[in-house]
Each structure stands twice: as structure tokens, then as C-alpha cells.
CSV table of C-alpha atoms in Angstrom, one decimal:
chain,number,residue,atom,x,y,z
T,6,MET,CA,27.3,-63.8,-94.2
T,7,LEU,CA,30.0,-60.9,-94.7
T,8,ASP,CA,31.9,-60.7,-98.0
T,9,ILE,CA,35.1,-58.5,-96.6
T,10,GLU,CA,36.4,-57.3,-100.2
T,11,LEU,CA,33.2,-56.5,-101.3
T,12,TYR,CA,32.0,-54.7,-98.3
T,13,ALA,CA,36.0,-53.1,-98.7
T,14,ALA,CA,35.0,-52.1,-102.5
T,15,SER,CA,31.7,-50.4,-101.0
T,16,GLY,CA,33.8,-47.9,-99.5
T,17,ARG,CA,31.0,-47.9,-96.6
T,18,PRO,CA,32.5,-48.1,-93.1
T,19,ILE,CA,32.1,-50.9,-90.9
T,20,ASP,CA,29.7,-50.6,-88.1
T,21,ASN,CA,29.9,-46.5,-89.3
T,22,GLN,CA,33.2,-46.0,-87.7
T,23,TYR,CA,36.0,-48.3,-90.0
T,24,LYS,CA,36.5,-47.6,-93.1
T,25,LEU,CA,39.3,-50.3,-94.4
T,26,ILE,CA,42.2,-49.4,-96.6
T,27,ARG,CA,43.9,-52.2,-97.9
T,28,PRO,CA,44.8,-55.9,-96.5
T,29,ILE,CA,47.7,-56.1,-94.4
T,30,SER,CA,47.8,-59.7,-93.8
T,31,SER,CA,45.7,-62.5,-94.1
T,32,ALA,CA,48.2,-65.4,-93.2
T,33,GLY,CA,46.1,-66.2,-90.2
T,34,GLY,CA,43.9,-69.5,-90.6
T,35,THR,CA,40.7,-67.5,-89.7
T,36,ALA,CA,41.2,-64.0,-89.8
T,37,ASP,CA,42.1,-61.2,-92.2
T,38,VAL,CA,44.2,-58.0,-90.9
T,39,TRP,CA,43.1,-54.5,-92.6
T,40,LEU,CA,44.8,-51.2,-92.3
T,41,ALA,CA,41.7,-49.1,-91.4
T,42,LEU,CA,40.6,-45.3,-91.0
T,43,ASP,CA,38.7,-44.8,-87.6
T,44,MET,CA,36.2,-42.4,-89.0
T,45,ASN,CA,35.2,-41.4,-85.3
T,46,THR,CA,38.3,-39.2,-85.4
T,47,VAL,CA,37.8,-37.8,-88.3
T,48,LYS,CA,37.4,-33.6,-88.3
T,49,ASP,CA,35.3,-33.6,-91.6
T,50,PRO,CA,34.3,-37.3,-92.4
T,51,SER,CA,32.5,-35.7,-95.8
T,52,ALA,CA,35.6,-34.6,-97.1
T,53,VAL,CA,37.1,-38.7,-96.9
T,54,GLY,CA,36.9,-39.9,-100.3
T,55,ASP,CA,38.7,-42.9,-102.2
T,56,LEU,CA,41.7,-43.6,-99.8
T,57,LYS,CA,43.5,-46.2,-102.1
T,58,GLY,CA,46.8,-44.5,-103.6
T,59,MET,CA,47.3,-42.1,-100.7
T,60,THR,CA,50.4,-43.3,-98.5
T,61,ASP,CA,50.0,-43.8,-94.8
T,62,GLU,CA,51.0,-40.1,-93.9
T,63,GLU,CA,48.5,-38.5,-96.0
T,64,ILE,CA,45.6,-41.0,-94.5
T,65,GLU,CA,47.3,-39.7,-90.7
T,66,GLN,CA,46.1,-36.5,-91.5
T,67,LEU,CA,42.9,-37.0,-92.0
T,68,GLY,CA,42.2,-39.3,-88.5
T,69,LEU,CA,43.9,-42.4,-86.9
T,70,ILE,CA,45.0,-45.4,-88.4
T,71,VAL,CA,44.1,-48.9,-86.9
T,72,ALA,CA,44.9,-52.6,-87.8
T,73,PHE,CA,41.4,-53.8,-88.2
T,74,LYS,CA,41.5,-57.7,-87.3
T,75,ILE,CA,38.1,-59.6,-88.5
T,76,TYR,CA,37.3,-62.9,-88.5
T,77,ARG,CA,36.2,-65.4,-91.6
T,78,PRO,CA,32.7,-66.2,-92.9
T,79,GLN,CA,32.9,-69.5,-91.6
T,80,ASN,CA,33.8,-68.2,-88.0
T,81,ALA,CA,30.4,-66.2,-87.6
T,82,LEU,CA,29.4,-66.6,-84.3
T,83,ASP,CA,25.7,-68.4,-83.0
T,84,ILE,CA,24.6,-66.6,-79.6
T,85,GLU,CA,27.1,-69.0,-77.1
T,86,GLY,CA,29.8,-68.1,-79.6
T,87,GLU,CA,29.4,-64.5,-79.1
T,88,MET,CA,28.9,-64.6,-75.4
T,89,ARG,CA,32.6,-66.4,-75.4
T,90,PHE,CA,33.7,-63.8,-77.3
T,91,ARG,CA,32.9,-61.1,-75.1
T,92,ASP,CA,34.1,-63.1,-72.2
T,93,GLU,CA,37.6,-63.8,-73.7
T,94,TYR,CA,37.8,-60.3,-74.7
T,95,MET,CA,37.6,-59.1,-71.1
T,96,ILE,CA,40.3,-61.4,-69.8
T,97,VAL,CA,42.3,-60.0,-73.2
T,98,PHE,CA,41.3,-56.0,-72.3
T,99,ASN,CA,43.0,-56.3,-68.9
T,100,CYS,CA,46.4,-57.3,-69.7
T,101,HIS,CA,48.5,-54.4,-69.8
T,102,HIS,CA,52.1,-55.0,-70.6
T,103,THR,CA,54.9,-52.9,-72.8
T,104,ASN,CA,55.3,-56.1,-74.6
T,105,LEU,CA,51.7,-56.9,-75.7
T,106,VAL,CA,49.6,-55.2,-78.7
T,107,HIS,CA,46.6,-54.2,-76.6
T,108,PRO,CA,43.1,-54.4,-78.6
T,109,THR,CA,41.3,-51.5,-78.3
T,110,HIS,CA,38.0,-52.3,-79.1
T,111,PHE,CA,36.1,-54.9,-80.2
T,112,SER,CA,32.4,-55.9,-81.9
T,113,ILE,CA,30.4,-58.1,-83.8
T,114,PHE,CA,29.3,-57.0,-87.3
T,115,GLN,CA,26.8,-58.7,-89.1
T,116,GLU,CA,27.4,-62.3,-87.0
T,117,THR,CA,31.4,-61.3,-87.9
T,118,PRO,CA,33.7,-60.7,-84.9
T,119,TYR,CA,36.2,-58.0,-85.1
T,120,LEU,CA,38.8,-56.3,-83.1
T,121,VAL,CA,40.5,-53.2,-83.2
T,122,LEU,CA,44.4,-53.1,-82.7
T,123,PRO,CA,47.2,-50.3,-82.9
T,124,TYR,CA,48.6,-50.0,-86.0
T,125,CYS,CA,52.5,-50.9,-85.8
T,126,LYS,CA,53.6,-49.6,-88.9
T,127,GLN,CA,57.0,-51.3,-88.7
T,128,GLY,CA,56.0,-54.8,-89.3
T,129,SER,CA,56.4,-57.5,-87.9
T,130,SER,CA,59.7,-59.3,-86.9
T,131,GLU,CA,59.7,-61.1,-89.8
T,132,ARG,CA,61.8,-58.4,-91.0
T,133,LEU,CA,64.8,-59.4,-88.6
T,134,ILE,CA,64.6,-63.0,-90.5
T,135,GLY,CA,68.7,-64.0,-91.2
T,136,LYS,CA,69.3,-60.4,-90.5
T,137,VAL,CA,70.4,-60.3,-86.2
T,138,LEU,CA,73.7,-62.5,-86.4
T,139,GLY,CA,76.5,-60.3,-85.3
T,140,ASP,CA,73.9,-57.4,-83.5
T,141,ASN,CA,73.6,-58.7,-80.1
T,142,ASP,CA,71.8,-55.5,-78.6
T,143,THR,CA,69.2,-56.5,-81.2
T,144,LEU,CA,69.0,-60.2,-80.4
T,145,TRP,CA,69.4,-59.9,-76.5
T,146,LYS,CA,66.6,-57.1,-76.9
T,147,TYR,CA,64.3,-58.9,-79.1
T,148,ILE,CA,65.1,-62.3,-76.5
T,149,GLY,CA,64.2,-60.1,-73.5
T,150,ASP,CA,61.2,-58.5,-74.9
T,151,VAL,CA,59.2,-61.5,-76.2
T,152,SER,CA,60.2,-63.3,-72.9
T,153,SER,CA,59.1,-60.7,-70.7
T,154,GLY,CA,55.6,-60.5,-72.6
T,155,LEU,CA,55.1,-64.2,-72.2
T,156,ALA,CA,56.2,-64.3,-68.4
T,157,TYR,CA,53.2,-61.9,-68.0
T,158,LEU,CA,50.7,-63.9,-69.9
T,159,HIS,CA,51.8,-67.4,-68.2
T,160,ALA,CA,51.9,-65.5,-64.8
T,161,LEU,CA,48.1,-64.7,-65.0
T,162,THR,CA,45.0,-66.6,-63.2
T,163,PRO,CA,44.3,-68.8,-65.0
T,164,PRO,CA,47.7,-68.0,-67.4
T,165,ILE,CA,47.0,-67.7,-71.2
T,166,ILE,CA,49.2,-69.7,-73.4
T,167,HIS,CA,49.5,-68.4,-76.5
T,168,GLN,CA,49.9,-71.4,-78.7
T,169,ASP,CA,51.1,-69.6,-81.9
T,170,ILE,CA,54.3,-67.8,-81.0
T,171,LYS,CA,56.5,-67.1,-84.6
T,172,PRO,CA,58.0,-64.2,-85.9
T,173,GLY,CA,54.8,-62.9,-87.4
T,174,ASN,CA,53.4,-62.9,-84.2
T,175,VAL,CA,55.8,-60.5,-82.8
T,176,LEU,CA,55.3,-56.5,-83.8
T,177,ILE,CA,57.7,-54.1,-83.8
T,178,ASP,CA,55.9,-50.9,-82.0
T,179,ASP,CA,56.5,-47.2,-82.6
T,180,ASN,CA,58.8,-47.3,-79.9
T,181,GLY,CA,60.9,-50.0,-81.1
T,182,ASN,CA,59.7,-52.4,-78.6
T,183,TYR,CA,59.3,-56.3,-79.6
T,184,SER,CA,55.5,-57.0,-78.8
T,185,ILE,CA,53.6,-60.0,-78.9
T,186,THR,CA,49.9,-60.4,-80.5
T,187,ASP,CA,47.4,-62.7,-80.9
T,188,PHE,CA,47.7,-63.4,-77.5
T,189,GLY,CA,43.6,-63.9,-76.1
T,190,ILE,CA,41.2,-63.9,-78.6
T,191,SER,CA,43.4,-66.3,-80.8
T,192,ALA,CA,44.4,-68.6,-78.2
T,193,LYS,CA,43.1,-70.3,-75.6
T,194,SER,CA,43.4,-69.0,-72.0
T,195,GLY,CA,43.6,-71.3,-69.0
T,196,SER,CA,40.8,-73.1,-67.9
T,197,ALA,CA,38.7,-71.3,-70.3
T,198,ARG,CA,40.3,-72.6,-73.3
T,199,ASP,CA,37.6,-74.8,-74.4
T,200,GLY,CA,35.7,-71.6,-74.6
T,201,ASN,CA,37.2,-70.4,-77.7
T,202,PHE,CA,35.4,-69.7,-81.1
T,203,ASP,CA,38.6,-70.1,-83.4
T,204,GLY,CA,39.9,-73.7,-82.6
T,205,GLU,CA,41.7,-73.6,-85.9
T,206,GLU,CA,43.5,-70.6,-85.2
T,207,SER,CA,44.2,-71.3,-81.9
T,208,SER,CA,46.3,-74.7,-82.7
T,209,GLY,CA,49.2,-72.6,-83.8
T,210,THR,CA,51.2,-73.3,-86.6
T,211,MET,CA,52.9,-76.6,-87.1
T,212,ALA,CA,56.6,-75.4,-87.8
T,213,TYR,CA,56.5,-73.5,-84.1
T,214,MET,CA,54.5,-76.8,-82.7
T,215,ALA,CA,56.5,-78.3,-79.6
T,216,PRO,CA,56.6,-82.3,-79.9
T,217,GLU,CA,54.2,-82.7,-77.1
T,218,ARG,CA,51.5,-80.9,-78.8
T,219,TYR,CA,51.0,-83.5,-81.4
T,220,HIS,CA,49.8,-86.3,-78.8
T,221,GLU,CA,46.4,-87.1,-78.6
T,222,GLY,CA,44.5,-85.0,-75.7
T,223,ALA,CA,47.5,-82.7,-75.4
T,224,GLU,CA,46.8,-79.5,-73.4
T,225,PRO,CA,48.0,-76.0,-74.1
T,226,SER,CA,51.2,-75.7,-72.1
T,227,ALA,CA,53.9,-72.6,-71.1
T,228,PRO,CA,56.5,-74.6,-71.7
T,229,GLY,CA,54.7,-75.2,-75.4
T,230,ASP,CA,55.3,-71.8,-76.0
T,231,ILE,CA,58.9,-71.8,-74.6
T,232,TRP,CA,59.6,-74.5,-77.4
T,233,ALA,CA,57.8,-72.1,-80.3
T,234,PHE,CA,59.8,-69.0,-78.7
T,235,GLY,CA,63.2,-71.2,-79.2
T,236,ALA,CA,62.2,-72.0,-82.8
T,237,THR,CA,61.4,-68.2,-83.5
T,238,LEU,CA,64.8,-67.2,-81.9
T,239,CYS,CA,66.3,-69.9,-84.5
T,240,GLU,CA,64.7,-68.4,-87.5
T,241,ILE,CA,65.3,-65.3,-87.0
T,242,ILE,CA,68.9,-66.0,-86.4
T,243,THR,CA,69.6,-68.5,-89.5
T,244,GLY,CA,66.6,-67.6,-91.8
T,245,LYS,CA,65.0,-71.1,-91.3
T,246,VAL,CA,62.9,-73.3,-88.7
T,247,PRO,CA,64.5,-75.6,-87.0
T,248,PHE,CA,63.1,-78.9,-87.7
T,249,GLY,CA,61.3,-77.8,-90.7
T,250,GLU,CA,57.4,-77.4,-91.4
T,251,GLU,CA,56.6,-80.8,-89.1
T,252,GLY,CA,58.1,-78.7,-86.1
T,253,GLY,CA,58.2,-80.9,-83.0
T,254,TRP,CA,57.1,-83.9,-84.7
T,255,ALA,CA,59.9,-84.0,-86.7
T,256,GLN,CA,62.5,-83.5,-84.0
T,257,VAL,CA,60.6,-86.8,-82.2
T,258,GLU,CA,59.4,-89.5,-84.8
T,259,GLN,CA,61.7,-88.6,-87.3
T,260,GLN,CA,64.8,-87.8,-84.7
T,261,THR,CA,65.9,-84.8,-86.5
T,262,PRO,CA,68.8,-83.3,-85.0
T,263,MET,CA,69.0,-79.9,-83.1
T,264,PRO,CA,69.7,-77.1,-85.9
T,265,LYS,CA,73.2,-76.0,-85.8
T,266,LEU,CA,73.8,-72.5,-84.9
T,267,PRO,CA,76.1,-70.0,-86.8
T,268,ASP,CA,79.6,-69.6,-85.5
T,269,GLY,CA,79.4,-65.9,-84.1
T,270,LEU,CA,76.3,-66.1,-82.4
T,271,PRO,CA,77.0,-65.6,-78.8
T,272,ILE,CA,77.4,-69.0,-76.9
T,273,ASP,CA,74.8,-67.7,-74.2
T,274,VAL,CA,72.0,-67.5,-77.1
T,275,GLN,CA,73.0,-70.8,-78.3
T,276,ARG,CA,72.3,-72.6,-75.1
T,277,LEU,CA,69.0,-70.7,-74.6
T,278,ILE,CA,68.1,-71.7,-77.8
T,279,TYR,CA,69.0,-75.5,-77.3
T,280,ALA,CA,67.3,-75.5,-73.7
T,281,CYS,CA,63.9,-74.0,-75.2
T,282,LEU,CA,63.8,-76.5,-78.2
T,283,ASP,CA,64.4,-79.5,-75.5
T,284,PRO,CA,62.2,-82.4,-76.2
T,285,ASP,CA,61.5,-82.9,-72.4
T,286,PRO,CA,58.8,-80.0,-71.3
T,287,ASP,CA,59.8,-80.0,-68.0
T,288,LYS,CA,63.5,-79.0,-68.9
T,289,ARG,CA,62.5,-75.6,-70.6
T,290,PRO,CA,63.3,-72.6,-68.7
T,291,THR,CA,60.2,-70.5,-68.1
T,292,ALA,CA,59.6,-67.3,-70.1
T,293,GLU,CA,60.5,-65.4,-66.6
T,294,TYR,CA,64.0,-67.2,-66.2
T,295,ILE,CA,64.7,-66.1,-70.0
T,296,SER,CA,63.8,-62.7,-69.5
T,297,ARG,CA,66.1,-62.4,-66.5
T,298,ALA,CA,68.7,-64.1,-68.3
T,299,ALA,CA,68.2,-61.3,-71.2
T,300,ALA,CA,68.7,-58.8,-68.6
T,301,ALA,CA,72.1,-60.0,-67.6
T,302,ARG,CA,73.0,-61.5,-70.9
T,303,GLN,CA,73.8,-65.0,-69.9
T,304,TYR,CA,71.9,-68.3,-69.8
T,305,PRO,CA,72.5,-69.8,-67.6
T,306,LEU,CA,72.1,-67.5,-65.1
T,307,LYS,CA,74.8,-67.5,-62.5
T,308,PRO,CA,74.2,-68.1,-59.3
T,309,LYS,CA,74.8,-65.1,-56.8
T,310,LYS,CA,77.6,-65.5,-54.3
T,311,THR,CA,76.2,-66.7,-51.0
T,312,GLY,CA,78.7,-64.6,-49.2
T,313,LEU,CA,78.8,-60.7,-49.0
T,314,ILE,CA,82.3,-60.3,-50.9
T,315,ILE,CA,82.9,-56.7,-52.7
T,316,GLY,CA,85.5,-57.7,-55.2
T,317,LEU,CA,86.6,-56.6,-58.8
T,318,SER,CA,83.1,-56.9,-60.4
T,319,VAL,CA,82.0,-54.3,-57.9
T,320,LEU,CA,84.8,-52.0,-58.3
T,321,VAL,CA,84.7,-52.0,-62.1
T,322,ALA,CA,80.8,-51.0,-61.9
T,323,LEU,CA,81.9,-48.2,-59.2
T,324,LEU,CA,84.5,-47.1,-61.5
T,325,ILE,CA,81.7,-46.6,-64.3
T,326,GLY,CA,79.3,-45.2,-62.0
T,327,GLY,CA,81.7,-42.5,-61.1
T,328,ALA,CA,82.0,-43.2,-57.0
T,329,LEU,CA,85.4,-44.6,-57.0
T,330,ALA,CA,86.9,-41.5,-55.4
T,331,TYR,CA,84.1,-41.6,-52.8
T,332,PHE,CA,85.6,-44.8,-51.7
T,333,LEU,CA,89.1,-43.9,-51.7
T,334,ARG,CA,88.9,-41.2,-49.1
T,335,SER,CA,86.8,-43.6,-46.9
T,336,PRO,CA,89.9,-45.6,-45.0
T,337,GLU,CA,87.6,-47.3,-42.4
T,338,VAL,CA,86.1,-49.0,-45.8
T,339,GLN,CA,88.6,-51.9,-47.5
T,340,ILE,CA,88.1,-52.9,-51.1
T,341,ILE,CA,89.0,-56.2,-50.8
T,342,THR,CA,89.3,-59.5,-53.0
T,343,GLU,CA,87.5,-62.7,-53.3
T,344,GLU,CA,90.0,-64.3,-50.7
T,345,GLY,CA,90.5,-61.3,-48.6
T,346,PRO,CA,88.3,-60.3,-45.1
T,347,ARG,CA,84.7,-60.2,-45.6
T,348,VAL,CA,82.9,-56.7,-44.9
T,349,PRO,CA,80.2,-56.6,-42.3
T,350,PRO,CA,77.3,-56.2,-44.2
T,351,GLU,CA,75.7,-53.4,-41.7
T,352,VAL,CA,79.4,-51.2,-42.9
T,353,ALA,CA,78.4,-52.0,-46.4
T,354,TYR,CA,75.0,-50.9,-45.7
T,355,ALA,CA,75.9,-47.7,-44.2
T,356,LYS,CA,78.2,-46.9,-47.1
T,357,ALA,CA,75.5,-47.6,-49.8
T,358,MET,CA,73.3,-45.2,-47.9
T,359,GLY,CA,75.6,-42.7,-47.8
T,360,LEU,CA,76.1,-43.0,-51.7
T,361,ILE,CA,72.4,-43.0,-52.3
T,362,ASP,CA,71.6,-40.2,-50.1
T,363,GLN,CA,74.3,-37.7,-52.2
T,364,GLU,CA,71.1,-37.1,-54.6
T,365,ASN,CA,73.5,-37.8,-57.5
T,366,ALA,CA,73.0,-40.0,-60.6
T,367,ASP,CA,75.9,-41.9,-60.7
T,368,SER,CA,76.3,-42.1,-56.6
T,369,LEU,CA,72.8,-43.7,-56.6
T,370,ARG,CA,73.7,-46.4,-59.2
T,371,ALA,CA,77.1,-47.5,-57.2
T,372,GLY,CA,75.0,-47.4,-54.1
T,373,LEU,CA,72.6,-49.5,-55.5
T,374,THR,CA,75.3,-52.3,-56.8
T,375,LEU,CA,76.1,-52.1,-53.2
T,376,MET,CA,72.5,-53.0,-52.5
T,377,ASP,CA,72.7,-55.6,-54.6
T,378,SER,CA,75.7,-57.3,-53.5
T,379,LEU,CA,73.6,-57.6,-49.9
T,380,ASN,CA,70.6,-58.7,-51.8
T,381,GLY,CA,72.4,-61.5,-52.7
T,382,ALA,CA,73.6,-62.3,-49.0
T,383,GLY,CA,70.2,-61.9,-48.1
T,384,TYR,CA,70.6,-58.9,-45.9
T,385,ALA,CA,66.8,-57.7,-45.2
T,386,PRO,CA,67.8,-53.8,-45.1
T,387,ALA,CA,69.2,-53.4,-48.4
T,388,ILE,CA,66.6,-55.4,-49.8
T,389,TYR,CA,63.9,-53.0,-49.1
T,390,GLN,CA,65.9,-50.3,-49.8
T,391,MET,CA,66.0,-51.9,-53.7
T,392,GLY,CA,62.2,-52.3,-53.7
T,393,PHE,CA,61.6,-48.8,-52.0
T,394,THR,CA,63.9,-47.0,-54.9
T,395,TYR,CA,61.6,-49.3,-57.9
T,396,GLY,CA,58.7,-49.5,-56.2
T,397,TRP,CA,55.4,-47.5,-55.8
T,398,TYR,CA,55.9,-45.0,-53.4
T,399,SER,CA,54.6,-41.3,-53.1
T,400,ASP,CA,57.4,-40.8,-50.7
T,401,SER,CA,59.6,-37.8,-51.9
T,402,ALA,CA,62.9,-40.4,-51.6
T,403,SER,CA,61.9,-43.0,-53.6
T,404,VAL,CA,60.3,-40.5,-56.5
T,405,ALA,CA,63.3,-38.5,-56.6
T,406,ARG,CA,65.7,-41.9,-57.0
T,407,LYS,CA,63.6,-42.4,-59.6
T,408,LYS,CA,63.6,-39.6,-61.1
T,409,LEU,CA,67.6,-40.0,-60.7
T,410,LEU,CA,67.2,-43.3,-62.6
T,411,ASP,CA,65.0,-42.1,-65.4
T,412,ILE,CA,62.5,-44.1,-64.4
T,413,ALA,CA,58.7,-42.9,-66.1
T,414,ILE,CA,56.1,-42.4,-63.5
T,415,PHE,CA,52.4,-42.0,-64.0
T,416,ASP,CA,52.0,-38.4,-62.7
T,417,SER,CA,47.9,-38.4,-62.3
T,418,GLY,CA,44.9,-41.0,-61.8
T,419,ASP,CA,45.1,-44.0,-60.1
T,420,SER,CA,48.4,-45.1,-61.0
T,421,LYS,CA,50.0,-41.9,-59.7
T,422,TYR,CA,53.5,-42.6,-58.8
T,423,LEU,CA,53.8,-46.3,-60.3
T,424,PRO,CA,56.8,-46.6,-62.5
T,425,LYS,CA,55.0,-46.8,-66.3
T,426,SER,CA,57.1,-50.1,-67.4
T,427,ASP,CA,56.2,-52.8,-65.5
T,428,LYS,CA,59.8,-53.8,-65.7
T,429,TRP,CA,60.4,-51.8,-62.3
T,430,THR,CA,57.1,-53.0,-60.9
T,431,ASN,CA,58.2,-56.5,-61.1
T,432,MET,CA,61.7,-55.9,-60.2
T,433,ALA,CA,59.6,-54.3,-56.8
T,434,VAL,CA,57.6,-57.3,-56.4
T,435,GLY,CA,59.9,-59.7,-56.5
T,436,LEU,CA,62.3,-57.6,-54.3
T,437,PHE,CA,59.6,-57.5,-51.5
T,438,THR,CA,58.9,-60.9,-52.2
T,439,ASN,CA,62.4,-62.2,-51.3
T,440,LEU,CA,62.4,-60.1,-48.4
T,441,LEU,CA,59.1,-61.3,-46.9
T,442,GLU,CA,60.2,-64.7,-47.5
T,443,LEU,CA,63.5,-64.2,-45.3
T,444,ARG,CA,61.0,-63.5,-42.6
T,445,ASP,CA,63.7,-61.7,-40.4
T,446,SER,CA,62.3,-60.9,-37.3
T,447,SER,CA,65.1,-57.6,-36.8
T,448,CYS,CA,63.3,-56.1,-39.9
T,449,ALA,CA,59.6,-56.4,-38.5
T,450,ASP,CA,58.9,-52.7,-39.3
T,451,LEU,CA,60.6,-52.9,-43.0
T,452,ASN,CA,58.6,-56.6,-43.1
T,453,ALA,CA,55.4,-54.6,-42.3
T,454,ASP,CA,55.9,-52.0,-45.1
T,455,ALA,CA,56.6,-54.5,-47.7
T,456,ALA,CA,53.5,-56.7,-47.2
T,457,TYR,CA,51.6,-53.6,-47.1
T,458,ARG,CA,52.9,-52.5,-50.1
T,459,MET,CA,52.3,-55.6,-51.9
T,460,ALA,CA,48.7,-55.6,-50.8
T,461,CYS,CA,48.8,-52.0,-52.7
T,462,TYR,CA,49.5,-53.5,-56.0
T,463,TYR,CA,46.9,-56.1,-55.7
T,464,GLU,CA,43.9,-53.8,-54.1
T,465,ARG,CA,44.6,-50.4,-55.8
T,466,PRO,CA,43.3,-50.4,-59.8
T,467,ASN,CA,46.4,-49.2,-61.1
T,468,ASP,CA,47.6,-49.6,-65.2
T,469,ILE,CA,50.4,-52.3,-64.5
T,470,ILE,CA,48.9,-55.5,-62.1
T,471,LYS,CA,45.2,-56.8,-62.1
T,472,ARG,CA,43.5,-56.4,-59.3
T,473,ASN,CA,43.2,-59.5,-57.1
T,474,GLU,CA,41.5,-59.2,-53.9
T,475,GLU,CA,42.5,-62.3,-52.5
T,476,LYS,CA,46.3,-61.8,-52.9
T,477,ALA,CA,45.4,-58.4,-51.3
T,478,LYS,CA,43.9,-59.8,-48.1
T,479,LYS,CA,46.8,-62.2,-47.8
T,480,PHE,CA,49.2,-59.5,-48.1
T,481,LEU,CA,47.3,-57.2,-45.5
T,482,PHE,CA,48.0,-60.2,-42.8
T,483,MET,CA,50.8,-60.6,-43.1
T,484,ALA,CA,51.2,-56.9,-42.6
T,485,LYS,CA,49.0,-56.7,-40.1
T,486,GLU,CA,51.0,-59.2,-37.9
T,487,TRP,CA,54.3,-57.5,-38.3
T,488,ALA,CA,53.1,-54.2,-37.7
T,489,GLU,CA,52.0,-55.8,-34.5
T,490,VAL,CA,55.3,-57.0,-34.2
T,491,ALA,CA,57.0,-53.6,-34.9
T,492,GLY,CA,54.6,-51.4,-32.9
T,493,LYS,CA,53.6,-49.4,-35.7
T,494,ALA,CA,50.1,-48.2,-35.1
T,495,GLU,CA,49.7,-45.6,-37.6
T,496,LEU,CA,50.3,-48.6,-40.4
T,497,LEU,CA,48.1,-50.9,-38.6
T,498,GLU,CA,45.4,-48.5,-38.6
T,499,ARG,CA,45.8,-48.4,-42.6
T,500,VAL,CA,46.2,-52.2,-43.1
T,501,ASN,CA,42.8,-53.0,-40.8
T,502,TYR,CA,40.9,-50.0,-42.8
T,503,GLY,CA,42.0,-51.9,-46.2
T,504,LEU,CA,40.7,-55.2,-44.6
T,505,GLU,CA,37.7,-53.8,-43.8
T,506,THR,CA,37.3,-52.0,-47.3
T,507,LEU,CA,37.7,-55.4,-48.5
T,508,GLY,CA,35.0,-56.9,-46.4
T,509,VAL,CA,36.8,-58.7,-43.6
T,510,LYS,CA,35.7,-57.9,-39.9
T,511,VAL,CA,38.9,-56.8,-37.8
T,512,LYS,CA,39.0,-57.3,-34.2
């Protein structure tokens, strides 16, 4: 069996490619993580000698530094185990998200599996423990980043359940984002979880285990990850885990009370932590809900008003956006309070479009603020315009809006014109979904386009959303229905072509 320490001392690269430098972490139950030099990126491999004593910066002058995660000898694989490892790696490889640390390579060396991951120089969020109180910007960003990564994993089919969320498994990438690691190979995923080879590590760390995890025959679940996230938040704020090293078992069996959170912590964060740590899994928020709460910096989220009211909050937003003057010189539009008369949606929509069409960043943001008010009222054209702004379009108007909003898009390849951050794609998908759920027959043309756009996300290969032919077919049939109602012959032709490409015979 492979002795990693001896092999590192020999100076020989593993698989003739990865020269081990020093251990980064050995805290995991089944694996060690080493810093390694990828010899394939070194111009003159013969010039690489002993790397001990060299700084990371000096080694980076030679080639690419990576994190090399190798599983311990007791996890050596038989043929069946090797197949399971490869299958699980394929699941992980297809996960693309800003807040996930994505493995770049895997293999099996001397019957021992290993993974290669990007090296995060800033380490893990363990460095935040006890240091974030009073820094609300960092705290909300942490909450938003980690919950966004979890929401992505939980939304997969089948879902990936991490099972070991803790500060050490949240790394800080070179851009300052908080990214989840150990989310696939070391964690059981959905219905394939029994195929996981390293059962010890996938069982998680006791201090972060939800109460239900201690029940015999307990299944891994998304609410279990949420409880662990609550424990993680508690630790980075207070410096200690909420229920000691026994985790959820102490919460239920020993009736350990909820942790006392320090004064000065925003009340919304306190509510969020207590909600995550609720002993009843059904009462915990979802990761997707937490992500939205973090964006709004409030928990729970305040429901949007059902009526179309342009009040003082919108006025403040317009002041910030520099658009107040536009309104003051437009006597036909009245800025009203909640008690005053309501502006007809078509009037507010026309004003919002007027702001957006000025091709000015401040006016665009002000116009989108008005559109969001109309979105809350269920006004279909406004919902579509917001989706058009953030969605995957090659249309020059959509591209121009993204440029004004500093939304980076892919400029080549299969993902050309798609926003690089999944945040905007998720927002667009949510808006188009809301629009289609309204089934407003007066907006059949918009419904047809929204459904076709949704189909594109799932049918066309791209860097954000995993291809899903069944979902693509569902939205193409929906687009076909609405295109026929709207009489959009050109779109109908594209929809039929898409269905035929997916093997559906079109009459």
C-alpha cells in the first residue's frame, strides 16, 4: 500500500505529475491534503530540486501549485470501488458554481484514489472564527456565499447532500469568495449515496451533526446540512460550536438550550441561526431561502406588497440612482404614499421603460427598481423585462444592459452571452418561472419567449446549468403552446427544430 509520507520524502512525482511539497491538512477522517507542484506546467522539470524551504511565491515561479487530496491506505479500492469513485467524480465534475471548489482532476495511484483541486492560499473560514462580530458585511457575504453553494447542490437531480458543513470545509478563494469543498467525493449524493467508498468521512463531524442524524437508519438530507450551517455560523461568531462536541445529540437528548448569541449581532442573523438550529428538520429554512435572505440582509424575508404601491422606499432608491429629476419633470406621474391613490401598472411600466431606455447606469437601476415593484404585483411585462435584462440573450439591448450593470458575460464558446455568475442566471430563471406560472393569456408572446429561453438553459451546453433534456422538452412544449396562441411563426419554427433535435416528432 502507498505510504504517502515516504513517497513525498523520495521526491518522486505521483503519477509522474504531482510533486508533493508539504501537508496542508490531515484533519479529515479518511484523507490527507498536500500542497503539490504540477510538473506538467514546469518548463524545465530537470531543474526542479528539493522544494522544502521555498516559499509559495518562489514555487509558483516554477509552475502551478495545486491542492492534492489523497485518501489513506485503508481506503484502497477494489474494482467495484474504483468504478464507484469514477461515477461519483463525474457527478462532481458537472457541478459548476462560484461557491464550490471544483476538482480539476482525479485518478487512482497504487490502488489509492486522489483528487486535484485549486489551491486556496487564504485557507479556510476557520480563520474567521471569533473575528466577524461587528463586521456585518463579511458576515452577510459568508451567509450568502455558503447558502448559495448549498442551494445549488440541493437543487441537483439527485441532490448532493454535503453532510460535513463546517468552517474547515469552506475555503476562501483568490477572489475573496467563500467556497464549499468536499461536496461530492467525500459526501454521499442523492440516491447514489450507498455507492460512496469512504463512509467514515461522509458521516460528518459530530459537533455539526443535526439531531436526526443520530437516529438509526437516518437518511442524509438537506435540512441536516442547514443545521450544520447554523452550527458553523454560531462558531465563527462566538468562537465555539453551539452544543459542544456532541452536536445535535446534546441538543435533543440532554436538552442543551440554544446558544446565547452576543450583543451587537444583527437580530436578523440571530433569527437565522436559531431557525437553522431548530430540532425539527421541517421547520428549518432551505438554502435557497437563506441565500435570498442574505441578499436582502433580513430574516425572515418580508413578503412583497400585493398591490402596486410606489412609496417612500422607491423614492429613496430613485434618489440613490440619480433619477429623481426625471420624475419631477414628468407631471403625469405622481409619487404617492401608501395611503394615496395607486398608479396604474401600465403607467408605471411605461415610466420604467423610459428610464431603462436612457442607456445610463443610474437610470437603468432606477427603472429596474420600478420593474421590481411591478414584479411584486404580478405584472407580466415587467417580470419579462427583468428576465430579459439578466437572462441569456444575444440581443444587443440585453447585452448593453448587462454592460451598464457590470454583469460579466462569456464572450466566446458555448456559453457566449451568458452571465459568468450563476447569481444572474438563477435570477433570470426565477423570473421566467414566475412569469410562466401566471399564465397570463394577454402576454402569450412573452410567455412563448420565456419558455423558449428556459428550454435553452437546459438544452444548450453551458458553464452554469447542467444539461437536462427532459426539462428542455417540457419548456419547448410550453413555448410551442404559447407561440401558437401568439402567432409567432418564426419562434414556432425554432421551437419545432429544438424538439426534433431532442428526438420528438413534430406534427
